[in-house]
Short mmCIF file of C-alpha atoms (C1' of nucleotides) in Angstrom, two decimals:
data_model
loop_
_atom_site.label_atom_id
_atom_site.label_comp_id
_atom_site.label_asym_id
_atom_site.label_seq_id
_atom_site.Cartn_x
_atom_site.Cartn_y
_atom_site.Cartn_z
CA UNK D 1 0.00 0.00 0.00
CA UNK D 2 2.81 2.34 0.84
CA UNK D 3 4.28 1.69 -2.52
CA UNK D 4 1.05 2.53 -4.07
CA UNK D 5 0.54 5.84 -2.38
CA UNK D 6 4.05 6.79 -3.13
CA UNK D 7 3.49 6.13 -6.73
CA UNK D 8 0.31 8.03 -6.84
CA UNK D 9 1.57 11.01 -5.00
CA UNK D 10 4.63 10.83 -7.12
CA UNK D 11 2.45 11.40 -10.08
CA UNK D 12 1.77 14.91 -9.05
CA UNK D 13 4.96 16.33 -10.22
CA UNK D 14 8.58 16.52 -10.79
CA UNK D 15 9.48 15.74 -7.25
CA UNK D 16 8.82 12.14 -8.09
CA UNK D 17 12.34 11.29 -8.88
CA UNK D 18 13.83 12.77 -5.79
CA UNK D 19 11.19 11.23 -3.61
CA UNK D 20 11.68 7.81 -5.00
CA UNK D 21 15.34 8.01 -4.60
CA UNK D 22 15.12 9.09 -1.06
CA UNK D 23 12.80 6.32 -0.27
CA UNK D 24 15.48 3.87 -1.11
CA UNK D 25 18.63 4.20 0.98
CA UNK D 26 20.48 2.07 -1.47
CA UNK D 27 19.91 4.49 -4.21
CA UNK D 28 21.04 7.32 -2.07
CA UNK D 29 24.28 5.65 -1.46
CA UNK D 30 24.75 4.97 -5.10
CA UNK D 31 24.00 8.45 -6.07
CA UNK D 32 26.41 9.68 -3.51
CA UNK D 33 29.09 7.46 -4.88
CA UNK D 34 28.44 8.87 -8.26
CA UNK D 35 30.48 11.81 -7.52
CA UNK D 36 28.18 14.06 -5.64
CA UNK D 37 29.85 15.79 -2.70
CA UNK D 38 29.84 14.00 0.61
CA UNK D 39 26.49 14.86 1.91
CA UNK D 40 24.59 13.37 4.70
CA UNK D 41 20.94 12.53 4.66
CA UNK D 42 20.04 15.79 6.25
CA UNK D 43 21.47 17.71 3.41
CA UNK D 44 19.60 15.65 0.91
CA UNK D 45 16.37 16.20 2.70
CA UNK D 46 17.13 19.85 2.75
CA UNK D 47 17.58 19.79 -0.96
CA UNK D 48 14.39 17.97 -1.48
CA UNK D 49 12.48 20.44 0.59
CA UNK D 50 14.01 23.14 -1.43
CA UNK D 51 12.74 21.60 -4.58
CA UNK D 52 9.25 22.63 -3.72
CA UNK D 53 10.37 26.18 -3.70
CA UNK D 54 12.03 25.99 -7.03
CA UNK D 55 10.35 27.33 -10.05
CA UNK D 56 9.10 25.02 -12.69
CA UNK D 57 11.82 25.91 -15.05
CA UNK D 58 14.52 25.22 -12.51
CA UNK D 59 12.99 21.87 -11.75
CA UNK D 60 12.75 20.99 -15.39
CA UNK D 61 16.32 21.87 -15.81
CA UNK D 62 17.34 19.62 -12.96
CA UNK D 63 15.29 16.85 -14.31
CA UNK D 64 16.78 17.18 -17.69
CA UNK D 65 20.23 17.18 -16.22
CA UNK D 66 19.52 14.00 -14.37
CA UNK D 67 18.02 12.37 -17.38
CA UNK D 68 21.06 13.14 -19.38
CA UNK D 69 23.43 11.72 -16.90
CA UNK D 70 25.41 9.01 -18.53
CA UNK D 71 24.83 6.62 -15.68
CA UNK D 72 21.14 7.11 -15.66
CA UNK D 73 20.06 3.99 -17.60
CA UNK D 74 22.18 1.70 -15.52
CA UNK D 75 20.98 3.27 -12.35
CA UNK D 76 17.42 2.89 -13.42
CA UNK D 77 17.77 -0.73 -14.25
CA UNK D 78 19.34 -1.41 -10.87
CA UNK D 79 16.56 0.43 -9.11
CA UNK D 80 13.98 -1.45 -11.10
CA UNK D 81 15.58 -4.68 -10.11
CA UNK D 82 15.49 -3.77 -6.46
CA UNK D 83 11.94 -2.62 -6.63
CA UNK D 84 10.93 -5.74 -8.41
CA UNK D 85 12.32 -7.76 -5.58
CA UNK D 86 10.36 -5.84 -2.98
CA UNK D 87 7.26 -5.89 -5.10
CA UNK D 88 7.54 -9.60 -5.52
CA UNK D 89 7.98 -10.12 -1.84
CA UNK D 90 4.90 -8.06 -1.13
CA UNK D 91 3.04 -9.85 -3.80
CA UNK D 92 3.86 -13.16 -2.26
CA UNK D 93 1.90 -12.14 0.79
CA UNK D 94 -1.39 -11.29 -0.84
CA UNK D 95 -1.19 -13.84 -3.63
CA UNK D 96 -3.72 -14.34 -6.35
CA UNK D 97 -7.31 -14.14 -5.24
CA UNK D 98 -9.02 -17.48 -5.71
CA UNK D 99 -12.17 -17.53 -7.84
CA UNK D 100 -14.33 -16.28 -5.04
CA UNK D 101 -17.07 -18.85 -4.44
CA UNK D 102 -19.45 -16.12 -3.40
CA UNK D 103 -19.21 -14.33 -6.70
CA UNK D 104 -19.47 -17.61 -8.55
CA UNK D 105 -22.67 -18.33 -6.73
CA UNK D 106 -24.09 -14.93 -7.57
CA UNK D 107 -23.09 -15.27 -11.18
CA UNK D 108 -24.73 -18.64 -11.46
CA UNK D 109 -27.91 -17.40 -9.93
CA UNK D 110 -28.09 -14.36 -12.14
CA UNK D 111 -27.53 -16.56 -15.11
CA UNK D 112 -30.21 -18.98 -14.05
CA UNK D 113 -32.56 -16.12 -13.38
CA UNK D 114 -32.05 -14.82 -16.89
CA UNK D 115 -30.66 -11.55 -15.64
CA UNK D 116 -27.13 -11.87 -16.82
CA UNK D 117 -27.74 -14.42 -19.51
CA UNK D 118 -28.17 -13.80 -23.19
CA UNK D 119 -29.02 -10.18 -23.75
CA UNK D 120 -32.46 -8.92 -24.42
CA UNK D 121 -32.75 -11.32 -27.33
CA UNK D 122 -36.17 -12.57 -26.39
CA UNK D 123 -37.82 -11.70 -23.15
CA UNK D 124 -39.81 -14.87 -23.45
CA UNK D 125 -36.72 -17.00 -23.53
CA UNK D 126 -35.35 -15.44 -20.41
CA UNK D 127 -38.68 -15.65 -18.69
CA UNK D 128 -39.01 -19.26 -19.66
CA UNK D 129 -35.60 -19.93 -18.23
CA UNK D 130 -36.61 -18.15 -15.07
CA UNK D 131 -39.81 -20.10 -14.86
CA UNK D 132 -38.00 -23.35 -15.40
CA UNK D 133 -35.54 -22.44 -12.72
CA UNK D 134 -38.31 -21.39 -10.42
CA UNK D 135 -40.60 -24.34 -10.57
CA UNK D 136 -38.43 -27.12 -11.78
CA UNK D 137 -41.55 -28.30 -13.49
CA UNK D 138 -43.16 -26.42 -16.32
CA UNK D 139 -45.63 -24.61 -14.18
CA UNK D 140 -46.69 -21.54 -16.05
CA UNK D 141 -49.00 -19.10 -14.45
CA UNK D 142 -49.33 -17.11 -17.59
CA UNK D 143 -51.49 -14.46 -16.05
CA UNK D 144 -49.01 -12.80 -13.75
CA UNK D 145 -46.06 -13.59 -15.91
CA UNK D 146 -46.32 -10.41 -17.86
CA UNK D 147 -45.97 -8.40 -14.70
CA UNK D 148 -43.12 -10.52 -13.52
CA UNK D 149 -41.42 -10.32 -16.84
CA UNK D 150 -41.68 -6.59 -16.92
CA UNK D 151 -40.12 -6.24 -13.52
CA UNK D 152 -37.43 -8.72 -14.32
CA UNK D 153 -36.60 -6.88 -17.51
CA UNK D 154 -36.37 -3.70 -15.50
CA UNK D 155 -33.97 -5.26 -13.07
CA UNK D 156 -31.96 -6.68 -15.88
CA UNK D 157 -31.73 -3.37 -17.60
CA UNK D 158 -30.53 -1.62 -14.49
CA UNK D 159 -28.08 -4.38 -13.83
CA UNK D 160 -26.61 -4.24 -17.27
CA UNK D 161 -26.34 -0.50 -17.44
CA UNK D 162 -24.67 -0.41 -14.04
CA UNK D 163 -22.35 -3.18 -14.99
CA UNK D 164 -21.41 -1.42 -18.14
CA UNK D 165 -20.82 1.77 -16.26
CA UNK D 166 -18.53 0.00 -13.84
CA UNK D 167 -16.68 -1.72 -16.58
CA UNK D 168 -16.16 1.48 -18.44
CA UNK D 169 -15.05 3.31 -15.35
CA UNK D 170 -12.71 0.49 -14.56
CA UNK D 171 -11.03 0.44 -17.91
CA UNK D 172 -10.92 4.19 -17.97
CA UNK D 173 -9.25 4.34 -14.64
CA UNK D 174 -6.90 1.56 -15.53
CA UNK D 175 -5.88 3.34 -18.65
CA UNK D 176 -5.38 6.52 -16.76
CA UNK D 177 -3.19 4.92 -14.18
CA UNK D 178 -1.22 3.02 -16.75
CA UNK D 179 -0.58 6.13 -18.72
CA UNK D 180 0.56 7.94 -15.66
CA UNK D 181 2.82 5.12 -14.66
CA UNK D 182 4.26 4.90 -18.11
CA UNK D 183 4.80 8.59 -18.08
CA UNK D 184 6.48 8.33 -14.74
CA UNK D 185 8.60 5.45 -15.74
CA UNK D 186 10.67 7.96 -17.61
CA UNK D 187 11.59 9.71 -14.43
CA UNK D 188 11.53 7.04 -11.82
CA UNK D 189 12.03 3.33 -11.81
CA UNK D 190 8.83 1.45 -12.44
CA UNK D 191 8.98 -2.15 -13.45
CA UNK D 192 6.36 -3.66 -15.72
CA UNK D 193 5.43 -6.00 -12.94
CA UNK D 194 4.57 -3.06 -10.82
CA UNK D 195 2.18 -1.75 -13.41
CA UNK D 196 0.67 -5.15 -13.71
CA UNK D 197 0.17 -5.26 -10.01
CA UNK D 198 -1.47 -1.88 -9.95
CA UNK D 199 -3.86 -2.97 -12.63
CA UNK D 200 -4.66 -6.09 -10.66
CA UNK D 201 -5.37 -4.01 -7.59
CA UNK D 202 -7.66 -1.74 -9.53
CA UNK D 203 -9.52 -4.68 -10.98
CA UNK D 204 -9.95 -6.22 -7.58
CA UNK D 205 -11.42 -3.02 -6.28
CA UNK D 206 -13.84 -2.77 -9.13
CA UNK D 207 -14.85 -6.38 -8.98
CA UNK D 208 -15.68 -5.98 -5.32
CA UNK D 209 -17.94 -3.15 -6.32
CA UNK D 210 -19.42 -5.35 -9.00
CA UNK D 211 -20.07 -7.99 -6.45
CA UNK D 212 -22.12 -5.57 -4.46
CA UNK D 213 -24.10 -4.83 -7.56
CA UNK D 214 -24.64 -8.50 -8.19
CA UNK D 215 -25.57 -9.08 -4.62
CA UNK D 216 -28.23 -6.44 -4.60
CA UNK D 217 -29.51 -7.56 -7.98
CA UNK D 218 -29.89 -11.05 -6.65
CA UNK D 219 -31.77 -9.77 -3.66
CA UNK D 220 -34.08 -7.79 -5.88
CA UNK D 221 -34.78 -10.82 -8.01
CA UNK D 222 -35.46 -12.94 -4.97
CA UNK D 223 -37.91 -10.44 -3.63
CA UNK D 224 -39.57 -10.17 -6.99
CA UNK D 225 -39.79 -13.92 -7.27
CA UNK D 226 -41.29 -14.40 -3.88
CA UNK D 227 -43.82 -11.75 -4.61
CA UNK D 228 -44.84 -12.77 -8.08
CA UNK D 229 -44.12 -16.40 -8.56
CA UNK D 230 -45.21 -17.73 -5.23
CA UNK D 231 -48.65 -18.62 -6.39
CA UNK D 232 -49.81 -19.15 -2.87
CA UNK D 233 -49.44 -15.48 -2.24
CA UNK D 234 -51.30 -14.55 -5.34
CA UNK D 235 -54.07 -17.07 -5.08
CA UNK D 236 -57.06 -16.25 -7.22
CA UNK D 237 -60.25 -18.18 -7.26
CA UNK D 238 -61.02 -19.71 -10.57
CA UNK D 239 -63.77 -18.09 -12.48
CA UNK D 240 -67.31 -19.32 -12.30
CA UNK D 241 -67.25 -21.10 -15.59
CA UNK D 242 -64.06 -22.95 -14.75
CA UNK D 243 -65.37 -24.33 -11.49
CA UNK D 244 -68.54 -25.20 -13.28
CA UNK D 245 -66.67 -27.29 -15.79
CA UNK D 246 -64.57 -28.93 -13.14
CA UNK D 247 -67.54 -29.70 -10.96
CA UNK D 248 -69.39 -31.13 -13.87
CA UNK D 249 -66.59 -33.48 -14.59
CA UNK D 250 -66.17 -34.36 -10.98
CA UNK D 251 -69.77 -35.20 -10.27
CA UNK D 252 -70.34 -36.95 -13.53
CA UNK D 253 -67.36 -39.14 -12.80
CA UNK D 254 -68.09 -39.46 -9.16
CA UNK D 255 -67.52 -43.16 -9.25
CA UNK D 256 -63.99 -42.59 -10.42
CA UNK D 257 -63.03 -38.93 -10.25
CA UNK D 258 -59.53 -39.42 -11.58
CA UNK D 259 -59.23 -37.70 -14.92
CA UNK D 260 -56.63 -39.12 -17.22
CA UNK D 261 -53.80 -37.01 -18.46
CA UNK D 262 -55.69 -36.23 -21.62
CA UNK D 263 -58.81 -35.38 -19.70
CA UNK D 264 -56.81 -33.10 -17.48
CA UNK D 265 -55.38 -31.34 -20.45
CA UNK D 266 -58.79 -30.95 -21.93
CA UNK D 267 -60.16 -29.54 -18.71
CA UNK D 268 -57.18 -27.28 -18.35
CA UNK D 269 -57.68 -25.89 -21.79
CA UNK D 270 -61.34 -25.44 -21.19
CA UNK D 271 -60.86 -23.67 -17.90
CA UNK D 272 -57.84 -21.65 -18.97
CA UNK D 273 -55.78 -23.06 -16.16
CA UNK D 274 -52.80 -25.36 -16.05
CA UNK D 275 -52.85 -29.11 -15.87
CA UNK D 276 -51.28 -29.03 -12.44
CA UNK D 277 -54.02 -26.71 -11.33
CA UNK D 278 -56.55 -29.20 -12.55
CA UNK D 279 -54.73 -31.86 -10.59
CA UNK D 280 -54.72 -29.66 -7.53
CA UNK D 281 -58.38 -29.01 -7.91
CA UNK D 282 -59.28 -32.65 -8.17
CA UNK D 283 -57.02 -33.51 -5.29
CA UNK D 284 -58.64 -30.92 -3.12
CA UNK D 285 -62.08 -31.80 -4.31
CA UNK D 286 -61.72 -35.50 -3.68
CA UNK D 287 -60.36 -35.08 -0.22
CA UNK D 288 -62.89 -32.46 0.74
CA UNK D 289 -65.79 -34.30 -0.74
CA UNK D 290 -64.81 -37.44 1.04
CA UNK D 291 -64.28 -35.63 4.28
CA UNK D 292 -67.72 -34.22 4.40
CA UNK D 293 -70.03 -35.67 1.84
CA UNK D 294 -73.01 -34.05 3.41
CA UNK D 295 -71.72 -30.63 2.72
CA UNK D 296 -71.49 -31.41 -0.95
CA UNK D 297 -74.81 -33.13 -1.33
CA UNK D 298 -76.59 -30.13 -2.68
CA UNK D 299 -73.85 -29.43 -5.13
CA UNK D 300 -73.74 -33.07 -6.13
CA UNK D 301 -77.45 -33.16 -6.76
CA UNK D 302 -77.25 -30.02 -8.74
CA UNK D 303 -74.57 -31.21 -11.05
CA UNK D 304 -76.02 -34.67 -11.25
CA UNK D 305 -79.22 -33.19 -12.53
CA UNK D 306 -77.43 -30.98 -14.95
CA UNK D 307 -75.24 -33.63 -16.42
CA UNK D 308 -78.05 -36.08 -16.42
CA UNK D 309 -80.23 -33.76 -18.38
CA UNK D 310 -77.39 -33.10 -20.72
CA UNK D 311 -76.71 -36.75 -21.11
CA UNK D 312 -80.34 -37.32 -21.80
CA UNK D 313 -80.35 -34.62 -24.39
CA UNK D 314 -77.20 -35.90 -25.95
CA UNK D 315 -78.39 -39.41 -26.14
CA UNK D 316 -81.72 -38.24 -27.42
CA UNK D 317 -80.01 -36.26 -30.09
CA UNK D 318 -77.28 -38.70 -30.95
CA UNK D 319 -79.61 -41.56 -31.51
CA UNK D 320 -82.78 -39.72 -32.32
CA UNK D 321 -84.50 -42.45 -30.50
CA UNK D 322 -87.58 -42.59 -28.50
CA UNK D 323 -87.84 -41.65 -24.84
CA UNK D 324 -89.92 -38.50 -24.61
CA UNK D 325 -87.11 -36.18 -23.69
CA UNK D 326 -86.51 -36.77 -20.04
CA UNK D 327 -88.98 -34.63 -18.26
CA UNK D 328 -87.37 -31.84 -16.44
CA UNK D 329 -90.70 -30.83 -15.21
CA UNK D 330 -89.75 -31.27 -11.64
CA UNK D 331 -89.61 -28.77 -8.83
CA UNK D 332 -86.88 -26.33 -8.13
CA UNK D 333 -83.96 -28.44 -9.24
CA UNK D 334 -85.60 -29.02 -12.55
CA UNK D 335 -86.10 -25.39 -13.20
CA UNK D 336 -82.54 -24.68 -12.29
CA UNK D 337 -81.20 -27.23 -14.61
CA UNK D 338 -83.45 -25.95 -17.30
CA UNK D 339 -81.97 -22.54 -17.10
CA UNK D 340 -78.53 -24.00 -17.46
CA UNK D 341 -79.23 -26.66 -19.94
CA UNK D 342 -77.90 -24.69 -22.83
CA UNK D 343 -74.34 -23.99 -21.89
CA UNK D 344 -74.03 -27.15 -19.90
CA UNK D 345 -74.87 -29.02 -22.99
CA UNK D 346 -72.26 -27.19 -24.94
CA UNK D 347 -69.60 -27.72 -22.38
CA UNK D 348 -70.39 -31.35 -22.10
CA UNK D 349 -70.11 -31.78 -25.81
CA UNK D 350 -66.73 -30.19 -26.07
CA UNK D 351 -65.70 -32.00 -22.97
CA UNK D 352 -66.20 -35.24 -24.74
CA UNK D 353 -64.42 -34.03 -27.76
CA UNK D 354 -67.58 -33.56 -29.78
CA UNK D 355 -68.85 -36.82 -28.52
CA UNK D 356 -66.12 -38.77 -30.14
CA UNK D 357 -64.81 -40.92 -27.38
CA UNK D 358 -67.97 -41.57 -25.57
CA UNK D 359 -66.96 -45.02 -24.64
CA UNK D 360 -64.94 -44.29 -21.50
CA UNK D 361 -67.34 -41.73 -20.20
CA UNK D 362 -70.43 -43.55 -21.12
CA UNK D 363 -70.79 -45.53 -17.96
CA UNK D 364 -70.76 -42.61 -15.56
CA UNK D 365 -73.22 -40.77 -17.68
CA UNK D 366 -75.50 -43.67 -17.51
CA UNK D 367 -75.06 -43.59 -13.79
CA UNK D 368 -75.98 -40.00 -13.47
CA UNK D 369 -78.76 -40.41 -15.90
CA UNK D 370 -80.06 -43.22 -13.88
CA UNK D 371 -79.91 -41.22 -10.74
CA UNK D 372 -81.34 -38.19 -12.33
CA UNK D 373 -84.36 -39.96 -13.58
CA UNK D 374 -85.13 -40.64 -9.99
CA UNK D 375 -84.15 -37.16 -9.09
CA UNK D 376 -86.28 -35.42 -11.57
CA UNK D 377 -89.07 -37.65 -10.64
CA UNK D 378 -89.13 -36.85 -6.97
CA UNK D 379 -86.41 -34.76 -5.54
CA UNK D 380 -87.46 -34.74 -1.96
CA UNK D 381 -87.62 -38.46 -1.93
CA UNK D 382 -83.91 -38.52 -1.82
CA UNK D 383 -83.54 -37.13 1.58
CA UNK D 384 -85.96 -39.64 2.90
CA UNK D 385 -85.09 -42.83 1.16
CA UNK D 386 -81.46 -42.19 0.45
CA UNK D 387 -81.90 -43.14 -3.13
CA UNK D 388 -79.24 -40.75 -4.13
CA UNK D 389 -76.16 -41.86 -2.41
CA UNK D 390 -73.50 -41.20 -4.95
CA UNK D 391 -70.83 -43.11 -3.18
CA UNK D 392 -70.90 -46.86 -3.33
CA UNK D 393 -72.94 -46.65 -6.44
CA UNK D 394 -70.68 -49.00 -8.28
CA UNK D 395 -67.10 -49.97 -7.86
CA UNK D 396 -66.19 -46.58 -6.50
CA UNK D 397 -63.91 -47.58 -3.73
CA UNK D 398 -61.95 -44.37 -3.97
CA UNK D 399 -63.36 -42.92 -0.82
CA UNK D 400 -63.27 -45.77 1.61
CA UNK D 401 -59.68 -45.80 2.61
CA UNK D 402 -59.83 -45.38 6.33
CA UNK D 403 -62.08 -42.46 6.49
CA UNK D 404 -65.23 -43.68 8.13
CA UNK D 405 -66.76 -40.45 7.05
CA UNK D 406 -67.69 -38.40 10.05
CA UNK D 407 -71.34 -39.22 10.22
CA UNK D 408 -74.34 -37.05 10.30
CA UNK D 409 -72.95 -34.90 13.06
CA UNK D 410 -71.35 -32.57 10.60
CA UNK D 411 -74.13 -32.66 8.11
CA UNK D 412 -76.26 -29.59 7.67
CA UNK D 413 -79.30 -28.94 9.80
CA UNK D 414 -82.32 -31.05 9.23
CA UNK D 415 -83.51 -34.47 10.15
CA UNK D 416 -80.32 -35.59 11.87
CA UNK D 417 -79.77 -39.06 10.62
CA UNK D 418 -82.06 -39.26 7.72
CA UNK D 419 -80.80 -36.61 5.42
CA UNK D 420 -78.23 -38.73 3.76
CA UNK D 421 -78.32 -42.27 4.70
CA UNK D 422 -74.57 -42.38 4.89
CA UNK D 423 -72.30 -45.08 3.79
CA UNK D 424 -74.53 -47.72 5.16
CA UNK D 425 -76.54 -48.11 2.06
"C1'" DC H 1 -62.66 -8.47 11.97
"C1'" DA H 2 -63.89 -13.40 12.54
"C1'" DT H 3 -64.97 -17.14 9.78
"C1'" DC H 4 -65.40 -20.02 6.02
"C1'" DA H 5 -64.01 -21.26 1.15
"C1'" DT H 6 -60.45 -22.47 -1.75
"C1'" DG H 7 -56.13 -22.89 -4.44
"C1'" DA H 8 -51.41 -24.27 -3.49
"C1'" DT H 9 -47.68 -26.53 -0.95
"C1'" DT H 10 -45.52 -30.06 1.84
"C1'" DG H 11 -44.54 -34.61 3.73
"C1'" DC H 12 -45.38 -39.33 3.27
"C1'" DG H 13 -46.17 -43.77 1.18
"C1'" DG H 14 -46.60 -46.74 -2.87
"C1'" DC J 1 -44.26 -39.44 -10.18
"C1'" DC J 2 -49.09 -39.69 -8.26
"C1'" DG J 3 -52.46 -39.37 -4.78
"C1'" DC J 4 -53.66 -38.44 -0.01
"C1'" DA J 5 -53.76 -35.83 4.15
"C1'" DA J 6 -52.53 -31.90 6.64
"C1'" DT J 7 -51.49 -27.27 6.42
"C1'" DC J 8 -50.74 -22.63 4.72
"C1'" DA J 9 -52.21 -18.29 2.89
"C1'" DT J 10 -55.37 -15.59 0.67
"C1'" DG J 11 -60.24 -14.31 -0.95
"C1'" DA J 12 -64.91 -13.70 -0.01
"C1'" DT J 13 -68.56 -12.90 3.16
"C1'" DG J 14 -71.34 -11.35 6.86
#
DNA sequence: CATCATGATTGCGG
DNA sequence: CCGCAATCATGATG
């Protein structure tokens, strides 16, 4: 460090030579032996102090005289040698900096986050990379992504502009220092190694600044991520139509509410949500339905009626056969289903892929149709006789793991035991 | 503001 | 990897 400051202060003027020489007792001795009068250190110091009082011209003249001395080159080389030795010894102490693991970590993260990666090429690419890094699985919540992407782009822009600024400043400063040192090397001994070392020091300084920049960028990205990509924080209820579709599927496949991958994709497309969201929904629905069937009875009836009516209509239309269009002339449920028949029909059709692969979904439909015929006939009968007990209808063993569904205690108000004649039937 | 509804996450077992 | 069960965190509601 001392070396450094000396160099830098030396830059200020012509005193550099004298200063450097004084700093090195060896050189003093040599200079003395060069034929200068026998002077002690005090005298030399006196001279040096006097230099400050000299005019510029005088100083220049002295400098020139020194430069022209015939021994000057030899002297310089000796001094350089000596300095090199000391520089090397100092250098040995603070050796090369290892590839800082911290900065490696930051770099990797920024790269993974799409901040430092390929430039603005395509925001989508970077965002995709970020999403992939975030979820590990291709979970894409496309709705909030635009917001996230915008913020990320903002961060990236700031990061890059700052980085560029630093880099520019760094090279500028390096150039400046190198020029000065080169300039000085004419008047005082500076070995190339010394310059190299100075440059290294400068770069270290700047890279530590860069690390701060990277650090804070990483923090910003983390905050952004936690705020935007943590779906739990940004939970939105699905829209009415989506839950409608999902419920329809669920209750019309109540005997086996496990949609296949294709079915999930279909539902996802229909509901404008992701496949994993569909999976989540069915997972939640199954567990919650099983936990408290009573609570879902009304809903079940509702959708059973709807799908049943739809199924009836479909079958009536598909094979323009017979059966005087299932009478939805019932009470309140009937009227409800009537009002919804239209879109429910549509959704059912597209759900089945325009009725192409009816085969797998035929059975459940028959089930619901079967039930619904009873339903539409006499709705209130259900509560009494327990005709409509969706579970255990056929081989639907999906809900009898260990549950022993908490009996009528939790069921809604009404005739305590009789409302839904639980699992018993 | 308390409470319920609901989508998402986590830990576990197969 | 999938489903289940428990749990979390937020939205909606009164």
